[in-house]
Short mmCIF file of C-alpha atoms in Angstrom, two decimals:
data_model
loop_
_atom_site.label_atom_id
_atom_site.label_comp_id
_atom_site.label_asym_id
_atom_site.label_seq_id
_atom_site.Cartn_x
_atom_site.Cartn_y
_atom_site.Cartn_z
CA MET A 1 211.86 -49.09 63.71
CA GLU A 2 214.38 -45.48 65.26
CA ASN A 3 217.71 -48.44 65.66
CA LEU A 4 216.76 -48.80 61.78
CA LEU A 5 216.70 -45.23 60.32
CA ARG A 6 219.10 -44.12 62.48
CA PRO A 7 222.27 -45.97 60.06
CA LEU A 8 221.00 -45.88 57.37
CA ILE A 9 220.14 -41.89 57.71
CA VAL A 10 224.53 -41.73 59.64
CA VAL A 11 226.35 -44.15 57.03
CA GLY A 12 223.72 -43.04 53.96
CA GLY A 13 224.71 -38.90 54.66
CA SER A 14 228.74 -40.16 54.49
CA VAL A 15 228.14 -42.09 51.51
CA VAL A 16 225.82 -38.85 50.30
CA LEU A 17 228.17 -36.27 51.49
CA THR A 18 230.92 -37.52 49.99
CA LEU A 19 229.92 -38.13 46.75
CA VAL A 20 227.88 -34.40 46.12
CA ILE A 21 231.38 -32.95 47.33
CA GLY A 22 233.49 -35.20 45.42
CA TRP A 23 232.10 -34.56 42.34
CA ALA A 24 231.78 -31.24 43.43
CA THR A 25 235.10 -30.54 44.01
CA ASP A 26 235.76 -32.22 40.85
CA PHE A 27 233.64 -29.74 38.54
CA LEU A 28 235.97 -26.91 40.03
CA LEU A 29 239.39 -28.82 39.04
CA ARG A 30 237.75 -29.63 35.67
CA LYS A 31 236.53 -26.67 35.12
CA ALA A 32 239.87 -24.64 36.38
CA ASP A 33 242.25 -26.80 34.40
CA GLU A 34 240.00 -26.01 30.85
CA ARG A 35 240.21 -22.44 32.07
CA HIS A 36 244.37 -21.83 32.65
CA HIS A 37 245.73 -24.42 29.75
CA GLU A 38 249.34 -23.11 30.78
CA THR A 39 249.48 -24.80 33.78
CA PRO A 40 248.91 -28.70 34.28
CA LEU A 41 248.11 -28.15 38.27
CA TRP A 42 244.65 -28.29 37.72
CA GLY A 43 244.39 -31.59 35.72
CA LEU A 44 247.44 -33.31 38.32
CA LEU A 45 245.48 -32.61 41.72
CA ARG A 46 242.21 -33.84 39.94
CA ARG A 47 244.02 -37.69 39.98
CA GLY A 48 244.01 -36.80 43.98
CA ARG A 49 239.90 -37.31 43.92
CA ILE A 50 240.48 -41.00 44.92
CA PRO A 51 242.61 -40.31 47.71
CA TYR A 52 240.12 -37.08 48.72
CA MET A 53 237.07 -39.32 48.61
CA LEU A 54 238.38 -41.80 50.77
CA VAL A 55 239.25 -39.07 54.13
CA LEU A 56 235.80 -37.20 53.08
CA PHE A 57 233.79 -40.79 53.77
CA ALA A 58 236.54 -41.63 56.75
CA ALA A 59 236.34 -37.84 58.28
CA LEU A 60 232.08 -38.27 58.06
CA LEU A 61 231.55 -41.51 58.97
CA ARG A 62 234.76 -41.40 61.86
CA GLY A 63 232.27 -38.26 64.16
CA SER A 64 229.17 -39.19 63.34
CA TYR A 65 229.33 -42.68 63.92
CA ASP A 66 228.62 -42.36 67.81
CA GLU A 67 225.22 -41.16 67.19
CA ALA A 68 224.11 -44.13 64.65
CA GLU A 69 224.24 -46.67 67.70
CA LEU A 70 225.56 -49.35 64.79
CA LEU A 71 226.29 -52.83 65.98
CA PRO A 72 227.29 -51.00 70.03
CA SER A 73 229.96 -54.41 70.64
CA ARG A 74 231.85 -53.57 67.77
CA ALA A 75 232.62 -49.53 68.11
CA ASP A 76 235.83 -49.71 69.35
CA ALA A 77 236.90 -51.88 66.66
CA ILE A 78 235.01 -49.90 63.91
CA GLY A 79 236.29 -47.09 64.89
CA ARG A 80 239.90 -47.39 64.88
CA THR A 81 239.41 -48.97 61.17
CA LEU A 82 238.00 -45.86 59.89
CA THR A 83 240.68 -44.38 61.38
CA LEU A 84 242.86 -46.17 60.19
CA ILE A 85 241.39 -45.29 56.74
CA LEU A 86 241.64 -41.65 57.23
CA ILE A 87 245.02 -42.13 58.15
CA GLY A 88 246.09 -43.81 55.49
CA SER A 89 244.32 -42.20 52.99
CA ALA A 90 244.95 -38.25 53.49
CA ALA A 91 249.18 -40.37 53.51
CA TRP A 92 247.89 -40.91 49.86
CA LEU A 93 246.41 -37.13 49.31
CA VAL A 94 249.79 -35.91 50.94
CA ILE A 95 251.60 -37.95 48.42
CA ARG A 96 249.27 -37.00 45.09
CA ILE A 97 249.45 -33.06 46.28
CA ALA A 98 253.30 -32.87 46.51
CA ALA A 99 253.74 -34.38 42.95
CA ALA A 100 250.64 -31.77 41.63
CA ILE A 101 252.98 -28.56 42.63
CA VAL A 102 256.16 -30.72 42.18
CA GLU A 103 255.20 -31.45 38.67
CA THR A 104 253.77 -28.30 37.62
CA SER A 105 257.39 -25.97 39.06
CA TYR A 106 259.30 -28.59 37.33
CA SER A 107 256.98 -28.62 34.13
CA ARG A 108 257.32 -24.04 33.95
CA TYR A 109 261.68 -24.45 34.74
CA ALA A 110 261.48 -26.84 31.42
CA SER A 111 258.90 -25.23 29.29
CA ALA A 112 261.59 -21.91 30.33
CA ARG A 113 264.88 -22.96 30.18
CA ALA A 114 264.41 -26.50 27.29
CA HIS A 115 265.81 -24.80 25.11
CA ARG A 116 268.71 -22.68 26.31
CA ASP A 117 270.31 -24.75 28.55
CA PRO A 118 268.72 -28.85 28.38
CA ALA A 119 271.26 -30.62 30.44
CA ARG A 120 270.00 -28.42 33.96
CA VAL A 121 266.38 -29.23 32.59
CA ARG A 122 267.93 -32.77 33.08
CA ARG A 123 269.19 -32.54 36.33
CA VAL A 124 266.22 -30.58 37.83
CA ARG A 125 264.42 -33.92 36.57
CA THR A 126 267.01 -35.92 38.55
CA GLN A 127 266.13 -33.84 40.96
CA VAL A 128 262.58 -34.04 41.31
CA THR A 129 262.53 -37.45 41.37
CA LEU A 130 264.69 -38.22 43.91
CA ILE A 131 262.99 -35.46 46.30
CA MET A 132 259.09 -37.11 45.29
CA ARG A 133 260.57 -40.74 47.07
CA VAL A 134 262.11 -39.46 49.47
CA VAL A 135 258.61 -36.92 50.74
CA SER A 136 256.84 -40.17 49.82
CA ALA A 137 258.92 -42.65 52.33
CA ILE A 138 258.54 -40.40 54.74
CA VAL A 139 254.79 -40.22 54.52
CA GLY A 140 254.20 -43.51 54.22
CA VAL A 141 256.70 -44.36 57.41
CA VAL A 142 255.13 -40.84 59.30
CA ALA A 143 251.25 -42.75 58.28
CA ALA A 144 253.04 -46.70 59.57
CA ALA A 145 254.28 -45.09 63.04
CA THR A 146 250.45 -43.21 63.14
CA MET A 147 248.27 -46.11 62.54
CA LEU A 148 250.78 -48.06 64.94
CA LEU A 149 250.08 -45.66 67.91
CA THR A 150 246.85 -46.44 67.47
CA PHE A 151 246.92 -49.62 69.30
CA PRO A 152 247.35 -49.33 72.74
CA ALA A 153 249.91 -51.93 72.72
CA PHE A 154 252.29 -50.31 70.47
CA ARG A 155 252.07 -46.66 72.24
CA ALA A 156 253.28 -48.67 75.64
CA ALA A 157 255.88 -50.52 73.86
CA GLY A 158 256.77 -46.57 73.64
CA ALA A 159 259.01 -46.21 75.94
CA SER A 160 261.38 -49.59 75.67
CA LEU A 161 261.22 -48.88 72.03
CA LEU A 162 262.76 -45.15 72.50
CA ALA A 163 265.17 -46.87 75.34
CA SER A 164 266.76 -49.27 72.80
CA ALA A 165 266.72 -47.07 70.26
CA GLY A 166 270.69 -46.17 70.34
CA ILE A 167 271.66 -50.23 70.70
CA LEU A 168 268.71 -50.97 67.47
CA GLY A 169 270.37 -48.12 65.26
CA ILE A 170 273.55 -48.98 65.57
CA VAL A 171 272.85 -52.91 64.56
CA ALA A 172 270.60 -51.94 61.57
CA GLY A 173 273.63 -49.44 60.89
CA VAL A 174 275.41 -52.40 60.15
CA ALA A 175 273.67 -54.72 58.79
CA ALA A 176 271.74 -52.07 56.40
CA GLN A 177 275.92 -50.84 55.73
CA SER A 178 275.72 -51.67 51.33
CA THR A 179 271.75 -49.98 51.66
CA LEU A 180 272.58 -46.44 53.42
CA SER A 181 275.40 -46.37 51.06
CA ASN A 182 273.65 -45.73 48.75
CA MET A 183 271.01 -44.55 49.56
CA PHE A 184 274.16 -41.70 50.72
CA ALA A 185 274.98 -41.74 47.27
CA GLY A 186 271.14 -41.15 45.73
CA PHE A 187 271.39 -38.01 47.18
CA GLN A 188 274.46 -37.31 46.24
CA ILE A 189 273.87 -37.48 42.64
CA ALA A 190 270.56 -35.84 42.16
CA PHE A 191 272.35 -32.41 43.77
CA GLY A 192 276.23 -33.19 43.34
CA ASP A 193 275.36 -33.55 39.18
CA MET A 194 277.30 -36.30 38.77
CA VAL A 195 274.67 -38.42 36.30
CA ARG A 196 270.56 -37.22 34.99
CA ILE A 197 268.58 -38.48 33.92
CA GLY A 198 268.65 -38.57 30.22
CA ASP A 199 272.62 -38.27 30.23
CA THR A 200 274.42 -40.31 27.61
CA VAL A 201 276.57 -42.78 29.81
CA VAL A 202 279.48 -45.40 28.54
CA VAL A 203 279.51 -47.25 31.78
CA ASP A 204 281.79 -50.93 31.85
CA GLY A 205 281.29 -50.74 27.72
CA GLU A 206 277.81 -50.41 27.64
CA TRP A 207 276.65 -47.40 25.93
CA GLY A 208 273.08 -46.08 26.73
CA THR A 209 271.21 -43.32 27.78
CA VAL A 210 270.09 -42.59 32.03
CA GLU A 211 266.67 -44.54 31.87
CA GLU A 212 266.02 -44.22 35.91
CA ILE A 213 267.58 -43.11 38.91
CA THR A 214 266.13 -44.45 42.30
CA LEU A 215 267.89 -43.76 45.51
CA THR A 216 269.42 -47.24 45.63
CA PHE A 217 269.72 -47.91 41.88
CA LEU A 218 270.46 -46.85 38.05
CA THR A 219 268.95 -47.81 35.51
CA VAL A 220 270.84 -46.91 31.99
CA HIS A 221 268.80 -48.14 28.67
CA THR A 222 271.44 -49.15 25.64
CA TRP A 223 271.17 -49.00 22.29
CA ASP A 224 269.62 -52.15 21.53
CA GLU A 225 266.72 -52.36 23.72
CA ARG A 226 268.21 -54.08 26.56
CA ARG A 227 268.27 -52.30 30.54
CA ILE A 228 271.73 -52.54 33.19
CA THR A 229 270.48 -52.10 37.20
CA MET A 230 273.09 -51.37 39.02
CA PRO A 231 273.16 -49.60 42.37
CA VAL A 232 274.09 -45.88 42.54
CA SER A 233 277.05 -46.58 45.26
CA TYR A 234 278.66 -47.39 41.29
CA PHE A 235 279.46 -44.00 39.85
CA THR A 236 280.97 -42.79 43.13
CA SER A 237 282.82 -44.48 43.34
CA LYS A 238 284.49 -45.73 39.12
CA PRO A 239 284.87 -44.05 37.30
CA PHE A 240 282.33 -44.15 34.52
CA GLU A 241 282.30 -42.17 30.81
CA ASN A 242 278.99 -39.23 30.58
CA TRP A 243 278.97 -37.95 27.50
CA SER A 244 276.22 -35.35 28.45
CA ARG A 245 278.52 -33.86 30.98
CA GLY A 246 278.25 -30.07 30.24
CA THR A 247 277.81 -29.49 26.23
CA PRO A 248 276.42 -33.10 24.62
CA GLN A 249 278.63 -31.56 21.75
CA MET A 250 280.88 -34.12 20.57
CA THR A 251 283.87 -35.24 18.37
CA GLY A 252 283.62 -38.39 16.87
CA ILE A 253 286.48 -40.04 14.19
CA VAL A 254 286.94 -42.42 11.26
CA PHE A 255 289.09 -44.89 10.89
CA TRP A 256 290.15 -46.61 7.00
CA HIS A 257 292.93 -48.48 6.49
CA VAL A 258 294.10 -47.48 2.46
CA ASP A 259 296.40 -48.21 -0.10
CA HIS A 260 299.97 -45.62 -0.43
CA SER A 261 297.58 -45.17 -3.74
CA ALA A 262 294.96 -43.45 -2.24
CA PRO A 263 294.05 -40.28 -3.04
CA VAL A 264 294.22 -38.19 0.03
CA GLU A 265 292.98 -34.81 -1.31
CA ALA A 266 290.49 -35.93 -3.00
CA MET A 267 289.26 -37.82 -0.37
CA ARG A 268 289.04 -34.62 1.47
CA GLU A 269 286.58 -33.64 -0.91
CA LYS A 270 284.58 -36.47 -1.11
CA LEU A 271 284.71 -36.17 2.94
CA ARG A 272 283.41 -32.85 2.51
CA ASP A 273 280.66 -32.94 -0.08
CA ILE A 274 279.34 -36.80 2.87
CA LEU A 275 279.06 -34.11 5.58
CA ARG A 276 277.57 -31.12 2.67
CA GLU A 277 274.87 -34.31 2.62
CA CYS A 278 274.13 -35.41 6.00
CA PRO A 279 271.68 -33.55 8.46
CA ALA A 280 272.79 -35.00 11.61
CA TRP A 281 276.30 -33.21 10.90
CA ASP A 282 276.43 -29.96 12.85
CA GLY A 283 278.36 -28.12 10.61
CA ARG A 284 281.53 -27.35 13.48
CA ALA A 285 284.26 -29.36 12.26
CA TYR A 286 285.66 -31.30 9.49
CA ASN A 287 288.95 -32.79 8.44
CA LEU A 288 290.76 -35.64 7.27
CA SER A 289 294.89 -36.31 7.99
CA VAL A 290 296.82 -40.18 7.34
CA THR A 291 298.04 -40.54 10.80
CA ASP A 292 300.02 -44.14 10.51
CA SER A 293 301.74 -46.26 8.38
CA THR A 294 302.81 -50.17 7.17
CA PRO A 295 304.37 -51.66 5.14
CA SER A 296 301.54 -52.81 2.66
CA THR A 297 299.07 -50.13 3.55
CA MET A 298 298.10 -46.23 5.17
CA GLN A 299 295.05 -45.60 8.23
CA VAL A 300 293.46 -42.13 7.10
CA ARG A 301 291.26 -40.61 9.59
CA ALA A 302 288.80 -38.50 9.56
CA LEU A 303 287.56 -36.70 12.13
CA VAL A 304 283.23 -35.29 12.75
CA THR A 305 280.69 -33.01 14.72
CA ALA A 306 277.45 -33.39 15.78
CA LYS A 307 275.20 -31.98 18.31
CA ASP A 308 275.06 -34.80 20.82
CA ALA A 309 275.97 -38.98 20.26
CA ASP A 310 273.23 -40.54 18.59
CA ASP A 311 273.53 -37.62 15.65
CA ILE A 312 277.38 -37.88 15.85
CA TRP A 313 277.07 -41.88 15.72
CA THR A 314 275.29 -41.19 12.58
CA VAL A 315 277.46 -39.12 10.86
CA ARG A 316 280.00 -41.54 11.75
CA VAL A 317 278.53 -44.47 9.22
CA ALA A 318 277.45 -42.46 6.91
CA VAL A 319 280.84 -41.29 6.14
CA ARG A 320 282.27 -44.50 5.78
CA GLU A 321 280.30 -45.93 3.80
CA GLN A 322 280.08 -43.22 1.62
CA MET A 323 283.62 -43.08 1.48
CA MET A 324 284.66 -47.11 1.38
CA GLY A 325 281.88 -46.66 -1.68
CA TRP A 326 282.85 -44.55 -3.74
CA LEU A 327 286.22 -46.03 -3.13
CA ALA A 328 285.08 -49.16 -4.89
CA ASP A 329 284.28 -47.41 -7.57
CA GLU A 330 285.68 -44.62 -8.87
CA HIS A 331 289.52 -46.11 -7.28
CA PRO A 332 289.51 -49.10 -6.32
CA TYR A 333 293.03 -49.19 -6.46
CA ALA A 334 293.18 -47.06 -3.67
CA LEU A 335 292.26 -50.08 -1.93
CA PRO A 336 294.14 -52.47 0.26
CA ARG A 337 296.15 -54.95 -1.22
CA VAL A 338 297.87 -58.50 -1.16
CA ASN A 339 301.44 -57.53 -2.53
CA THR A 340 302.37 -60.74 -4.18
CA ALA A 341 305.63 -59.46 -5.98
CA ASP A 342 309.05 -61.42 -5.21
CA ALA A 343 310.74 -60.52 -2.53
CA ILE A 344 314.81 -59.23 -4.24
CA LEU A 345 317.25 -62.09 -2.16
CA PRO A 346 319.87 -60.11 0.14
CA PRO A 347 323.45 -60.30 -1.41
CA SER A 348 325.82 -63.25 -0.94
CA ARG A 349 327.55 -64.51 0.94
CA ASN A 350 329.09 -67.57 -0.67
CA GLY A 351 331.53 -65.68 -3.34
CA ASN A 352 329.66 -66.61 -5.94
CA GLY A 353 327.05 -63.34 -6.03
CA ASN A 354 328.05 -60.65 -7.32
CA GLY A 355 327.01 -57.81 -4.77
CA ASN A 356 323.80 -56.57 -6.61
CA GLY A 357 320.98 -58.57 -4.20
CA HIS A 358 320.39 -60.51 -7.79
CA ARG A 359 321.41 -64.39 -8.49
CA PRO A 360 324.08 -65.29 -10.99
CA SER A 361 323.59 -67.35 -13.29
CA GLN A 362 325.88 -69.68 -15.84
CA ASP A 363 324.87 -67.58 -19.08
CA GLY A 364 325.18 -64.45 -17.14
CA VAL A 365 321.48 -63.47 -17.10
CA PRO A 366 320.15 -62.94 -13.06
CA ALA A 367 318.21 -65.50 -12.32
CA GLN A 368 315.07 -62.64 -12.41
CA GLN A 369 314.93 -62.23 -16.22
CA ARG A 370 315.03 -66.06 -17.20
CA ARG A 371 312.07 -65.89 -16.49
CA TYR A 372 310.78 -64.22 -19.06
CA HIS A 373 311.61 -64.84 -22.94
CA GLY A 374 310.78 -64.24 -26.50
CA ASN A 375 309.91 -60.01 -26.62
CA HIS A 376 311.54 -58.58 -23.76
CA ASN A 377 307.52 -55.94 -23.65
CA SER A 378 305.10 -59.84 -23.87
CA GLY A 379 306.10 -59.44 -20.32
CA ARG A 380 303.91 -63.07 -20.38
CA PRO A 381 306.22 -65.40 -17.65
CA GLU A 382 307.62 -68.38 -19.09
CA ARG A 383 305.39 -71.64 -18.44
#
């Protein structure tokens, strides 16, 4: 009877203590979260209740297992299994606690500076993300190494591994040169403030927003809902456009090709009216100028401003659409046309011409005038 009760008491007591302590801890964290709404720390710490209870259960059962005298022939294997569970759950708990602390610090910083310096907030967010990835990787490696050291065979092989560490390091460095370069590029991006999460960039002709940055790759979310994944080493070795660098304010350009008779001054006034009714325009500046001329059209350019890349796109399309509609309704003559008038011939070189660019005729009337008949003001061509 004692052989049956002792294992039940040890195992059952470990389970009951784990549940009681876990429930009490979660209750205290929930109360603290309700009282302190200004900080998300207590709510974030509650995410670690599962690894916390695993740590408690593994520690209690590992410490009292020898007293249970359950499966004595398998005691070493069961003890090692409990140790592995304890190490793994402890690493999991450490990562959750570190994530809660870092996320709370970032939330306080972002709430204090979100309106004053959004670019700085995005930079800190990028650094926090990469730091958490590094911390998770380090904790995971240390936990895995600790688990391996619980096996006597791996402890015996440790000396030989350390002796050959130099050669293995060289081989690994050569084999993983690309991976290591991406990792160092990730640190350079995180702490060099080259590109941040939320920045608007143009890469290989693709316009989008930086959505994710890791130690090895970077994801750009394009305007048409695509994701472009690129190695972070690209951003340290090739040029790219960062529209959010410094200040997000931007100046946009809109071009039109219109007839030479287009009312430029009226177009300036219309541009002002369009911008005043456009919520995306930030009111900083606008301008309209004739920038080029061809034999058939002239090029008109409008400059507009907005607070960021998204708004500048909205302003540009609104100005382009409304200006073209206004020209079509109010000044249709200003739209580009194809000139179909007769060409004036050059002076004749065979001695028969009169040198004025008109073709002579037998009756002394230029050929252009012979195309008309009847009343001179009728303007109807001869059939």
